[in-house]
Tab-separated table of N, CA, C and O in Angstrom:
chain	number	residue	atom	x	y	z
A	1	MET	N	80.396	-4.882	106.739
A	1	MET	CA	79.588	-4.156	107.713
A	1	MET	C	79.023	-5.158	108.727
A	1	MET	O	78.594	-6.249	108.350
A	2	GLN	N	79.084	-4.800	110.013
A	2	GLN	CA	78.621	-5.741	111.042
A	2	GLN	C	77.073	-5.846	111.007
A	2	GLN	O	76.397	-4.917	110.599
A	3	GLU	N	76.562	-6.971	111.472
A	3	GLU	CA	75.136	-7.210	111.529
A	3	GLU	C	74.527	-6.412	112.673
A	3	GLU	O	75.072	-6.377	113.788
A	4	ILE	N	73.407	-5.731	112.413
A	4	ILE	CA	72.678	-5.007	113.445
A	4	ILE	C	71.779	-6.060	114.114
A	4	ILE	O	71.053	-6.804	113.466
A	5	LYS	N	71.804	-6.077	115.434
A	5	LYS	CA	70.957	-6.981	116.191
A	5	LYS	C	70.031	-6.149	117.072
A	5	LYS	O	70.512	-5.303	117.839
A	6	ILE	N	68.730	-6.401	116.938
A	6	ILE	CA	67.738	-5.642	117.678
A	6	ILE	C	66.876	-6.643	118.409
A	6	ILE	O	66.419	-7.618	117.828
A	7	TYR	N	66.652	-6.402	119.711
A	7	TYR	CA	65.932	-7.344	120.588
A	7	TYR	C	64.729	-6.636	121.217
A	7	TYR	O	64.733	-5.458	121.407
A	8	LYS	N	63.747	-7.480	121.564
A	8	LYS	CA	62.541	-6.966	122.243
A	8	LYS	C	62.235	-7.871	123.449
A	8	LYS	O	62.268	-9.071	123.348
A	9	CYS	N	61.901	-7.202	124.548
A	9	CYS	CA	61.440	-7.923	125.758
A	9	CYS	C	59.992	-8.292	125.583
A	9	CYS	O	59.168	-7.447	125.286
A	10	GLU	N	59.692	-9.564	125.726
A	10	GLU	CA	58.314	-10.050	125.558
A	10	GLU	C	57.427	-9.615	126.704
A	10	GLU	O	56.205	-9.569	126.564
A	11	LYS	N	57.988	-9.246	127.864
A	11	LYS	CA	57.184	-8.844	129.036
A	11	LYS	C	56.851	-7.359	129.002
A	11	LYS	O	55.699	-6.975	129.133
A	12	CYS	N	57.863	-6.496	128.828
A	12	CYS	CA	57.613	-5.059	128.965
A	12	CYS	C	57.678	-4.301	127.664
A	12	CYS	O	57.242	-3.143	127.599
A	13	GLY	N	58.126	-4.933	126.581
A	13	GLY	CA	58.165	-4.291	125.274
A	13	GLY	C	59.375	-3.446	125.007
A	13	GLY	O	59.517	-2.843	123.940
A	14	LYS	N	60.353	-3.393	125.948
A	14	LYS	CA	61.576	-2.627	125.716
A	14	LYS	C	62.306	-3.184	124.495
A	14	LYS	O	62.383	-4.386	124.259
A	15	ILE	N	62.895	-2.260	123.700
A	15	ILE	CA	63.657	-2.638	122.536
A	15	ILE	C	65.098	-2.201	122.754
A	15	ILE	O	65.371	-1.103	123.208
A	16	VAL	N	66.033	-3.102	122.414
A	16	VAL	CA	67.477	-2.873	122.603
A	16	VAL	C	68.159	-3.079	121.234
A	16	VAL	O	67.979	-4.061	120.604
A	17	ILE	N	69.023	-2.114	120.901
A	17	ILE	CA	69.877	-2.253	119.741
A	17	ILE	C	71.274	-2.603	120.254
A	17	ILE	O	71.864	-1.852	121.050
A	18	GLU	N	71.803	-3.752	119.827
A	18	GLU	CA	73.123	-4.171	120.287
A	18	GLU	C	74.192	-3.504	119.463
A	18	GLU	O	74.334	-3.752	118.260
A	19	LEU	N	74.937	-2.607	120.077
A	19	LEU	CA	75.968	-1.860	119.387
A	19	LEU	C	77.310	-2.578	119.425
A	19	LEU	O	78.146	-2.410	118.505
A	20	GLN	N	77.557	-3.332	120.454
A	20	GLN	CA	78.812	-4.073	120.606
A	20	GLN	C	78.443	-5.529	120.931
A	20	GLN	O	77.769	-5.794	121.936
A	21	THR	N	78.866	-6.485	120.103
A	21	THR	CA	78.514	-7.860	120.323
A	21	THR	C	79.385	-8.481	121.415
A	21	THR	O	80.535	-8.057	121.650
A	22	SER	N	78.823	-9.450	122.088
A	22	SER	CA	79.562	-10.238	123.096
A	22	SER	C	78.905	-11.600	123.178
A	22	SER	O	77.880	-11.862	122.564
A	23	SER	N	79.456	-12.442	124.001
A	23	SER	CA	78.892	-13.789	124.210
A	23	SER	C	77.756	-13.796	125.178
A	23	SER	O	77.024	-14.767	125.313
A	24	ALA	N	77.551	-12.719	125.914
A	24	ALA	CA	76.479	-12.636	126.892
A	24	ALA	C	75.105	-12.494	126.244
A	24	ALA	O	74.988	-11.856	125.181
A	25	SER	N	74.113	-13.059	126.894
A	25	SER	CA	72.723	-12.923	126.395
A	25	SER	C	72.189	-11.531	126.754
A	25	SER	O	72.597	-10.952	127.746
A	26	VAL	N	71.268	-11.054	125.943
A	26	VAL	CA	70.595	-9.789	126.240
A	26	VAL	C	69.371	-10.147	127.044
A	26	VAL	O	68.511	-10.904	126.603
A	27	VAL	N	69.274	-9.581	128.288
A	27	VAL	CA	68.256	-9.986	129.246
A	27	VAL	C	67.475	-8.753	129.711
A	27	VAL	O	68.023	-7.688	129.931
A	28	CYS	N	66.114	-8.949	129.895
A	28	CYS	CA	65.296	-7.898	130.447
A	28	CYS	C	64.197	-8.616	131.219
A	28	CYS	O	63.739	-9.671	130.845
A	29	CYS	N	63.731	-8.029	132.295
A	29	CYS	CA	62.654	-8.583	133.149
A	29	CYS	C	62.962	-10.021	133.527
A	29	CYS	O	62.068	-10.873	133.640
A	30	GLY	N	64.254	-10.346	133.689
A	30	GLY	CA	64.676	-11.687	134.114
A	30	GLY	C	64.641	-12.738	133.048
A	30	GLY	O	64.868	-13.905	133.312
A	31	GLU	N	64.379	-12.365	131.783
A	31	GLU	CA	64.317	-13.335	130.698
A	31	GLU	C	65.159	-12.898	129.533
A	31	GLU	O	65.335	-11.698	129.279
A	32	LYS	N	65.621	-13.860	128.744
A	32	LYS	CA	66.393	-13.590	127.519
A	32	LYS	C	65.469	-12.862	126.528
A	32	LYS	O	64.321	-13.269	126.336
A	33	MET	N	65.982	-11.781	125.946
A	33	MET	CA	65.184	-11.042	124.996
A	33	MET	C	65.147	-11.721	123.620
A	33	MET	O	66.079	-12.395	123.257
A	34	LYS	N	64.049	-11.521	122.919
A	34	LYS	CA	63.861	-12.127	121.593
A	34	LYS	C	64.520	-11.229	120.514
A	34	LYS	O	64.261	-10.029	120.447
A	35	LYS	N	65.355	-11.836	119.656
A	35	LYS	CA	65.964	-11.123	118.569
A	35	LYS	C	64.955	-10.951	117.426
A	35	LYS	O	64.282	-11.909	117.052
A	36	PHE	N	64.849	-9.733	116.935
A	36	PHE	CA	63.943	-9.470	115.816
A	36	PHE	C	64.467	-10.143	114.528
A	36	PHE	O	65.657	-10.069	114.264
A	37	CYS	N	63.606	-10.766	113.805
A	37	CYS	CA	63.936	-11.181	112.444
A	37	CYS	C	63.686	-9.984	111.566
A	37	CYS	O	62.671	-9.311	111.655
A	38	VAL	N	64.616	-9.666	110.688
A	38	VAL	CA	64.484	-8.504	109.821
A	38	VAL	C	63.784	-8.928	108.523
A	38	VAL	O	64.232	-9.842	107.820
A	39	ASN	N	62.688	-8.239	108.233
A	39	ASN	CA	61.949	-8.482	107.005
A	39	ASN	C	62.494	-7.588	105.918
A	39	ASN	O	62.844	-6.439	106.141
A	40	THR	N	62.541	-8.122	104.687
A	40	THR	CA	63.063	-7.333	103.570
A	40	THR	C	62.139	-7.309	102.352
A	40	THR	O	62.409	-6.586	101.411
A	41	ASN	N	61.073	-8.095	102.370
A	41	ASN	CA	60.131	-8.171	101.267
A	41	ASN	C	58.713	-7.896	101.713
A	41	ASN	O	58.335	-8.375	102.789
A	42	ASN	N	57.961	-7.154	100.902
A	42	ASN	CA	56.571	-6.911	101.224
A	42	ASN	C	55.763	-8.126	100.807
A	42	ASN	O	55.415	-8.292	99.664
A	43	GLY	N	55.419	-8.962	101.773
A	43	GLY	CA	54.677	-10.181	101.472
A	43	GLY	C	53.181	-10.043	101.805
A	43	GLY	O	52.392	-10.859	101.382
A	44	SER	N	52.842	-9.017	102.517
A	44	SER	CA	51.452	-8.819	102.945
A	44	SER	C	50.855	-7.620	102.242
A	44	SER	O	51.472	-6.992	101.399
A	45	THR	N	49.637	-7.297	102.593
A	45	THR	CA	48.971	-6.149	102.009
A	45	THR	C	49.547	-4.856	102.577
A	45	THR	O	49.419	-3.780	101.978
A	46	GLU	N	50.145	-4.942	103.759
A	46	GLU	CA	50.807	-3.797	104.372
A	46	GLU	C	52.139	-3.566	103.654
A	46	GLU	O	52.839	-4.537	103.326
A	47	LYS	N	52.477	-2.344	103.406
A	47	LYS	CA	53.784	-2.065	102.768
A	47	LYS	C	54.723	-1.467	103.788
A	47	LYS	O	54.456	-0.415	104.375
A	48	HIS	N	55.846	-2.165	104.020
A	48	HIS	CA	56.757	-1.770	105.064
A	48	HIS	C	58.180	-1.472	104.626
A	48	HIS	O	58.921	-0.768	105.317
A	49	VAL	N	58.585	-2.002	103.486
A	49	VAL	CA	59.981	-1.795	103.089
A	49	VAL	C	60.220	-0.356	102.765
A	49	VAL	O	59.499	0.260	101.965
A	50	PRO	N	61.236	0.301	103.409
A	50	PRO	CA	61.492	1.688	103.157
A	50	PRO	C	61.917	1.904	101.683
A	50	PRO	O	62.587	1.057	101.072
A	51	CYS	N	61.533	3.019	101.123
A	51	CYS	CA	61.927	3.351	99.735
A	51	CYS	C	62.297	4.806	99.639
A	51	CYS	O	61.844	5.646	100.422
A	52	ILE	N	63.136	5.135	98.683
A	52	ILE	CA	63.567	6.517	98.461
A	52	ILE	C	62.496	7.245	97.714
A	52	ILE	O	61.975	6.793	96.700
A	53	VAL	N	62.050	8.405	98.245
A	53	VAL	CA	61.060	9.243	97.578
A	53	VAL	C	61.654	10.529	97.090
A	53	VAL	O	61.055	11.226	96.252
A	54	SER	N	62.862	10.882	97.576
A	54	SER	CA	63.508	12.115	97.091
A	54	SER	C	64.992	12.059	97.321
A	54	SER	O	65.459	11.612	98.366
A	55	GLU	N	65.749	12.476	96.321
A	55	GLU	CA	67.210	12.617	96.426
A	55	GLU	C	67.573	13.983	95.913
A	55	GLU	O	67.395	14.302	94.751
A	56	LYS	N	68.052	14.862	96.815
A	56	LYS	CA	68.451	16.206	96.451
A	56	LYS	C	69.814	16.492	97.045
A	56	LYS	O	69.967	16.446	98.271
A	57	GLN	N	70.758	16.760	96.202
A	57	GLN	CA	72.152	17.024	96.615
A	57	GLN	C	72.610	15.954	97.595
A	57	GLN	O	72.776	14.842	97.249
A	58	ASN	N	72.799	16.300	98.868
A	58	ASN	CA	73.289	15.366	99.849
A	58	ASN	C	72.194	14.788	100.777
A	58	ASN	O	72.461	14.204	101.781
A	59	ALA	N	70.921	14.988	100.408
A	59	ALA	CA	69.780	14.582	101.253
A	59	ALA	C	68.981	13.500	100.569
A	59	ALA	O	68.635	13.616	99.417
A	60	ILE	N	68.696	12.448	101.323
A	60	ILE	CA	67.818	11.362	100.845
A	60	ILE	C	66.643	11.266	101.785
A	60	ILE	O	66.823	11.139	103.002
A	61	THR	N	65.431	11.324	101.228
A	61	THR	CA	64.218	11.148	102.020
A	61	THR	C	63.671	9.740	101.776
A	61	THR	O	63.454	9.345	100.637
A	62	MET	N	63.528	9.002	102.891
A	62	MET	CA	62.995	7.637	102.863
A	62	MET	C	61.588	7.643	103.373
A	62	MET	O	61.271	8.320	104.368
A	63	GLN	N	60.727	6.888	102.679
A	63	GLN	CA	59.321	6.743	103.114
A	63	GLN	C	59.091	5.270	103.437
A	63	GLN	O	59.668	4.399	102.745
A	64	VAL	N	58.265	4.963	104.371
A	64	VAL	CA	57.935	3.556	104.693
A	64	VAL	C	56.804	3.121	103.787
A	64	VAL	O	55.704	3.609	103.903
A	65	GLY	N	57.132	2.190	102.888
A	65	GLY	CA	56.191	1.668	101.894
A	65	GLY	C	56.079	2.582	100.676
A	65	GLY	O	56.147	3.793	100.786
A	66	GLU	N	55.909	1.957	99.509
A	66	GLU	CA	55.673	2.722	98.300
A	66	GLU	C	54.370	3.513	98.423
A	66	GLU	O	54.245	4.613	97.922
A	67	ILE	N	53.368	2.870	99.040
A	67	ILE	CA	52.189	3.595	99.496
A	67	ILE	C	52.395	3.887	100.968
A	67	ILE	O	52.697	2.933	101.733
A	68	LYS	N	52.226	5.107	101.369
A	68	LYS	CA	52.562	5.496	102.751
A	68	LYS	C	51.911	4.600	103.785
A	68	LYS	O	50.717	4.334	103.727
A	69	HIS	N	52.733	4.178	104.735
A	69	HIS	CA	52.279	3.339	105.856
A	69	HIS	C	51.307	4.136	106.714
A	69	HIS	O	51.484	5.327	106.932
A	70	ASP	N	50.319	3.443	107.304
A	70	ASP	CA	49.374	4.048	108.252
A	70	ASP	C	50.152	4.623	109.433
A	70	ASP	O	51.178	4.061	109.893
A	71	MET	N	49.690	5.718	109.961
A	71	MET	CA	50.316	6.336	111.118
A	71	MET	C	49.233	6.687	112.156
A	71	MET	O	49.240	7.776	112.761
A	72	SER	N	48.304	5.792	112.378
A	72	SER	CA	47.267	6.002	113.382
A	72	SER	C	47.762	5.648	114.776
A	72	SER	O	48.857	5.080	114.914
A	73	GLU	N	46.997	5.947	115.777
A	73	GLU	CA	47.374	5.590	117.179
A	73	GLU	C	47.541	4.103	117.337
A	73	GLU	O	48.394	3.644	118.130
A	74	ALA	N	46.781	3.298	116.574
A	74	ALA	CA	46.831	1.863	116.724
A	74	ALA	C	47.911	1.207	115.879
A	74	ALA	O	48.393	0.092	116.221
A	75	HIS	N	48.337	1.801	114.801
A	75	HIS	CA	49.276	1.188	113.872
A	75	HIS	C	50.148	2.248	113.245
A	75	HIS	O	49.700	3.093	112.462
A	76	PHE	N	51.444	2.251	113.669
A	76	PHE	CA	52.349	3.308	113.236
A	76	PHE	C	53.800	2.852	113.180
A	76	PHE	O	54.130	1.786	113.664
A	77	ILE	N	54.642	3.676	112.595
A	77	ILE	CA	56.086	3.449	112.535
A	77	ILE	C	56.718	4.151	113.734
A	77	ILE	O	56.516	5.344	113.909
A	78	ASN	N	57.448	3.397	114.565
A	78	ASN	CA	58.136	3.976	115.748
A	78	ASN	C	59.331	4.826	115.363
A	78	ASN	O	59.571	5.879	115.933
A	79	TRP	N	60.141	4.298	114.397
A	79	TRP	CA	61.356	4.973	114.010
A	79	TRP	C	61.833	4.489	112.668
A	79	TRP	O	61.495	3.408	112.229
A	80	ILE	N	62.666	5.337	112.050
A	80	ILE	CA	63.386	4.959	110.838
A	80	ILE	C	64.845	5.228	111.134
A	80	ILE	O	65.198	6.308	111.641
A	81	GLY	N	65.724	4.275	110.798
A	81	GLY	CA	67.141	4.437	111.104
A	81	GLY	C	68.031	4.144	109.925
A	81	GLY	O	67.710	3.299	109.096
A	82	ALA	N	69.133	4.870	109.839
A	82	ALA	CA	70.141	4.672	108.767
A	82	ALA	C	71.378	4.166	109.454
A	82	ALA	O	71.865	4.751	110.430
A	83	PHE	N	71.941	3.027	108.963
A	83	PHE	CA	73.145	2.446	109.551
A	83	PHE	C	74.161	2.157	108.462
A	83	PHE	O	73.846	1.596	107.431
A	84	ASN	N	75.418	2.555	108.725
A	84	ASN	CA	76.509	2.170	107.870
A	84	ASN	C	77.724	1.910	108.761
A	84	ASN	O	77.608	1.866	109.987
A	85	GLU	N	78.898	1.707	108.202
A	85	GLU	CA	80.051	1.371	108.981
A	85	GLU	C	80.443	2.448	110.009
A	85	GLU	O	81.114	2.177	110.955
A	86	ASN	N	80.037	3.704	109.741
A	86	ASN	CA	80.476	4.809	110.586
A	86	ASN	C	79.447	5.377	111.524
A	86	ASN	O	79.811	6.038	112.488
A	87	GLU	N	78.167	5.160	111.246
A	87	GLU	CA	77.190	5.814	112.101
A	87	GLU	C	75.845	5.096	112.041
A	87	GLU	O	75.531	4.326	111.163
A	88	TRP	N	75.055	5.443	113.080
A	88	TRP	CA	73.686	4.934	113.254
A	88	TRP	C	72.856	6.133	113.595
A	88	TRP	O	73.012	6.768	114.615
A	89	ILE	N	71.912	6.512	112.691
A	89	ILE	CA	71.103	7.705	112.863
A	89	ILE	C	69.635	7.224	112.981
A	89	ILE	O	69.159	6.488	112.124
A	90	ILE	N	68.937	7.646	114.042
A	90	ILE	CA	67.542	7.261	114.221
A	90	ILE	C	66.688	8.516	114.202
A	90	ILE	O	66.984	9.478	114.853
A	91	LYS	N	65.606	8.459	113.413
A	91	LYS	CA	64.613	9.511	113.359
A	91	LYS	C	63.338	8.924	114.032
A	91	LYS	O	62.778	7.937	113.532
A	92	TRP	N	62.954	9.491	115.154
A	92	TRP	CA	61.807	8.999	115.938
A	92	TRP	C	60.504	9.550	115.351
A	92	TRP	O	60.462	10.739	114.999
A	93	LEU	N	59.491	8.740	115.254
A	93	LEU	CA	58.219	9.121	114.712
A	93	LEU	C	57.096	8.897	115.756
A	93	LEU	O	57.296	8.075	116.697
A	94	LYS	N	55.980	9.550	115.577
A	94	LYS	CA	54.816	9.382	116.455
A	94	LYS	C	53.571	9.204	115.595
A	94	LYS	O	53.600	9.604	114.407
A	95	PRO	N	52.484	8.643	116.146
A	95	PRO	CA	51.230	8.607	115.379
A	95	PRO	C	50.905	9.984	114.801
A	95	PRO	O	51.174	11.023	115.454
A	96	ASN	N	50.346	9.997	113.636
A	96	ASN	CA	49.940	11.182	112.904
A	96	ASN	C	51.083	11.914	112.241
A	96	ASN	O	50.871	12.889	111.537
A	97	ASN	N	52.372	11.493	112.460
A	97	ASN	CA	53.487	12.024	111.669
A	97	ASN	C	53.445	11.396	110.303
A	97	ASN	O	52.767	10.389	110.112
A	98	GLN	N	54.190	11.932	109.355
A	98	GLN	CA	54.384	11.286	108.052
A	98	GLN	C	55.362	10.130	108.270
A	98	GLN	O	56.327	10.225	109.028
A	99	PRO	N	55.181	8.982	107.589
A	99	PRO	CA	56.080	7.850	107.750
A	99	PRO	C	57.339	7.995	106.898
A	99	PRO	O	57.621	7.196	105.991
A	100	GLU	N	58.074	9.050	107.167
A	100	GLU	CA	59.277	9.306	106.371
A	100	GLU	C	60.349	10.044	107.211
A	100	GLU	O	59.995	10.593	108.261
A	101	ALA	N	61.576	9.984	106.701
A	101	ALA	CA	62.691	10.669	107.352
A	101	ALA	C	63.687	11.070	106.303
A	101	ALA	O	63.884	10.375	105.321
A	102	THR	N	64.361	12.186	106.532
A	102	THR	CA	65.410	12.679	105.634
A	102	THR	C	66.751	12.529	106.316
A	102	THR	O	66.925	12.904	107.482
A	103	PHE	N	67.705	11.969	105.574
A	103	PHE	CA	69.046	11.733	106.063
A	103	PHE	C	70.049	12.490	105.193
A	103	PHE	O	69.862	12.546	103.965
A	104	LEU	N	71.048	13.064	105.790
A	104	LEU	CA	72.059	13.816	105.086
A	104	LEU	C	73.373	13.073	104.999
A	104	LEU	O	73.758	12.333	105.953
A	105	ASN	N	74.053	13.211	103.887
A	105	ASN	CA	75.417	12.712	103.709
A	105	ASN	C	75.602	11.194	103.977
A	105	ASN	O	76.562	10.797	104.641
A	106	LEU	N	74.670	10.386	103.538
A	106	LEU	CA	74.776	8.932	103.736
A	106	LEU	C	75.855	8.401	102.775
A	106	LEU	O	75.930	8.823	101.628
A	107	ASN	N	76.634	7.439	103.220
A	107	ASN	CA	77.609	6.853	102.309
A	107	ASN	C	76.924	5.777	101.452
A	107	ASN	O	75.730	5.475	101.656
A	108	LYS	N	77.669	5.188	100.555
A	108	LYS	CA	77.076	4.284	99.568
A	108	LYS	C	76.600	2.962	100.129
A	108	LYS	O	75.748	2.300	99.534
A	109	GLU	N	77.126	2.527	101.223
A	109	GLU	CA	76.720	1.263	101.812
A	109	GLU	C	75.923	1.469	103.055
A	109	GLU	O	76.383	1.293	104.173
A	110	THR	N	74.693	1.922	102.911
A	110	THR	CA	73.836	2.233	104.080
A	110	THR	C	72.597	1.325	104.053
A	110	THR	O	71.998	1.069	102.998
A	111	GLU	N	72.219	0.851	105.230
A	111	GLU	CA	70.999	0.078	105.394
A	111	GLU	C	69.981	0.971	106.123
A	111	GLU	O	70.311	1.600	107.132
A	112	ILE	N	68.764	0.992	105.622
A	112	ILE	CA	67.684	1.737	106.256
A	112	ILE	C	66.768	0.749	106.923
A	112	ILE	O	66.261	-0.190	106.319
A	113	TYR	N	66.530	0.953	108.228
A	113	TYR	CA	65.664	0.107	109.040
A	113	TYR	C	64.412	0.916	109.405
A	113	TYR	O	64.496	2.125	109.564
A	114	GLU	N	63.329	0.224	109.635
A	114	GLU	CA	62.130	0.863	110.213
A	114	GLU	C	61.447	-0.146	111.111
A	114	GLU	O	61.490	-1.329	110.877
A	115	MET	N	60.816	0.406	112.180
A	115	MET	CA	60.157	-0.443	113.176
A	115	MET	C	58.680	-0.091	113.189
A	115	MET	O	58.269	1.011	113.584
A	116	CYS	N	57.839	-1.081	112.798
A	116	CYS	CA	56.373	-0.966	112.855
A	116	CYS	C	55.943	-1.518	114.215
A	116	CYS	O	56.401	-2.579	114.646
A	117	ASN	N	55.029	-0.821	114.891
A	117	ASN	CA	54.619	-1.245	116.213
A	117	ASN	C	53.844	-2.598	116.154
A	117	ASN	O	53.750	-3.276	117.163
A	118	ILE	N	53.328	-2.982	115.000
A	118	ILE	CA	52.600	-4.222	114.886
A	118	ILE	C	53.405	-5.295	114.108
A	118	ILE	O	53.450	-6.455	114.539
A	119	HIS	N	54.029	-4.899	112.978
A	119	HIS	CA	54.637	-5.882	112.075
A	119	HIS	C	56.146	-6.000	112.188
A	119	HIS	O	56.763	-6.687	111.408
A	120	GLY	N	56.733	-5.302	113.151
A	120	GLY	CA	58.148	-5.509	113.437
A	120	GLY	C	59.132	-4.731	112.596
A	120	GLY	O	58.867	-3.653	112.102
A	121	LEU	N	60.318	-5.336	112.403
A	121	LEU	CA	61.464	-4.669	111.832
A	121	LEU	C	61.642	-4.997	110.340
A	121	LEU	O	61.524	-6.137	109.921
A	122	TRP	N	61.914	-3.910	109.576
A	122	TRP	CA	62.087	-4.036	108.129
A	122	TRP	C	63.324	-3.278	107.711
A	122	TRP	O	63.731	-2.295	108.354
A	123	LYS	N	63.945	-3.673	106.598
A	123	LYS	CA	65.162	-2.939	106.135
A	123	LYS	C	65.275	-3.041	104.601
A	123	LYS	O	64.699	-3.920	103.981
A	124	VAL	N	66.079	-2.116	104.120
A	124	VAL	CA	66.474	-2.116	102.727
A	124	VAL	C	67.879	-1.533	102.668
A	124	VAL	O	68.272	-0.716	103.491
A	125	LYS	N	68.689	-2.043	101.718
A	125	LYS	CA	70.024	-1.534	101.526
A	125	LYS	C	69.985	-0.520	100.365
A	125	LYS	O	69.400	-0.833	99.321
A	126	ILE	N	70.588	0.646	100.542
A	126	ILE	CA	70.648	1.622	99.463
A	126	ILE	C	72.112	1.805	99.037
A	126	ILE	O	73.031	1.640	99.867
A	127	ASN	N	72.279	2.082	97.779
A	127	ASN	CA	73.665	2.262	97.260
A	127	ASN	C	73.762	3.616	96.622
A	127	ASN	O	72.884	4.153	96.019
């Protein structure tokens, strides 16, 4: 499976997901964008790693953190995404939503990503 590359503009905050790799730099506001480092372990008191909370037939519900992540106006999850060799599905969230998303018919090699507006990008691989 190809590596997902996600970038953020330090000036305007725009986020770009690179779907096709090339040798060209990803640029915004006249500057090279910063590639997100993907976190995979909960090292802080905040819980960010997505986890499965429900599996029913062909539906998997993912929640951000074993203890639900805060979803206030100041600190929230922007999106949760499922990526595998065939597709990239993004569920957009807003403050006061539940920090979870349900995905249908995921294959066995899927990575779940989530973006926290303060603590960045997190992922887990599900089988």
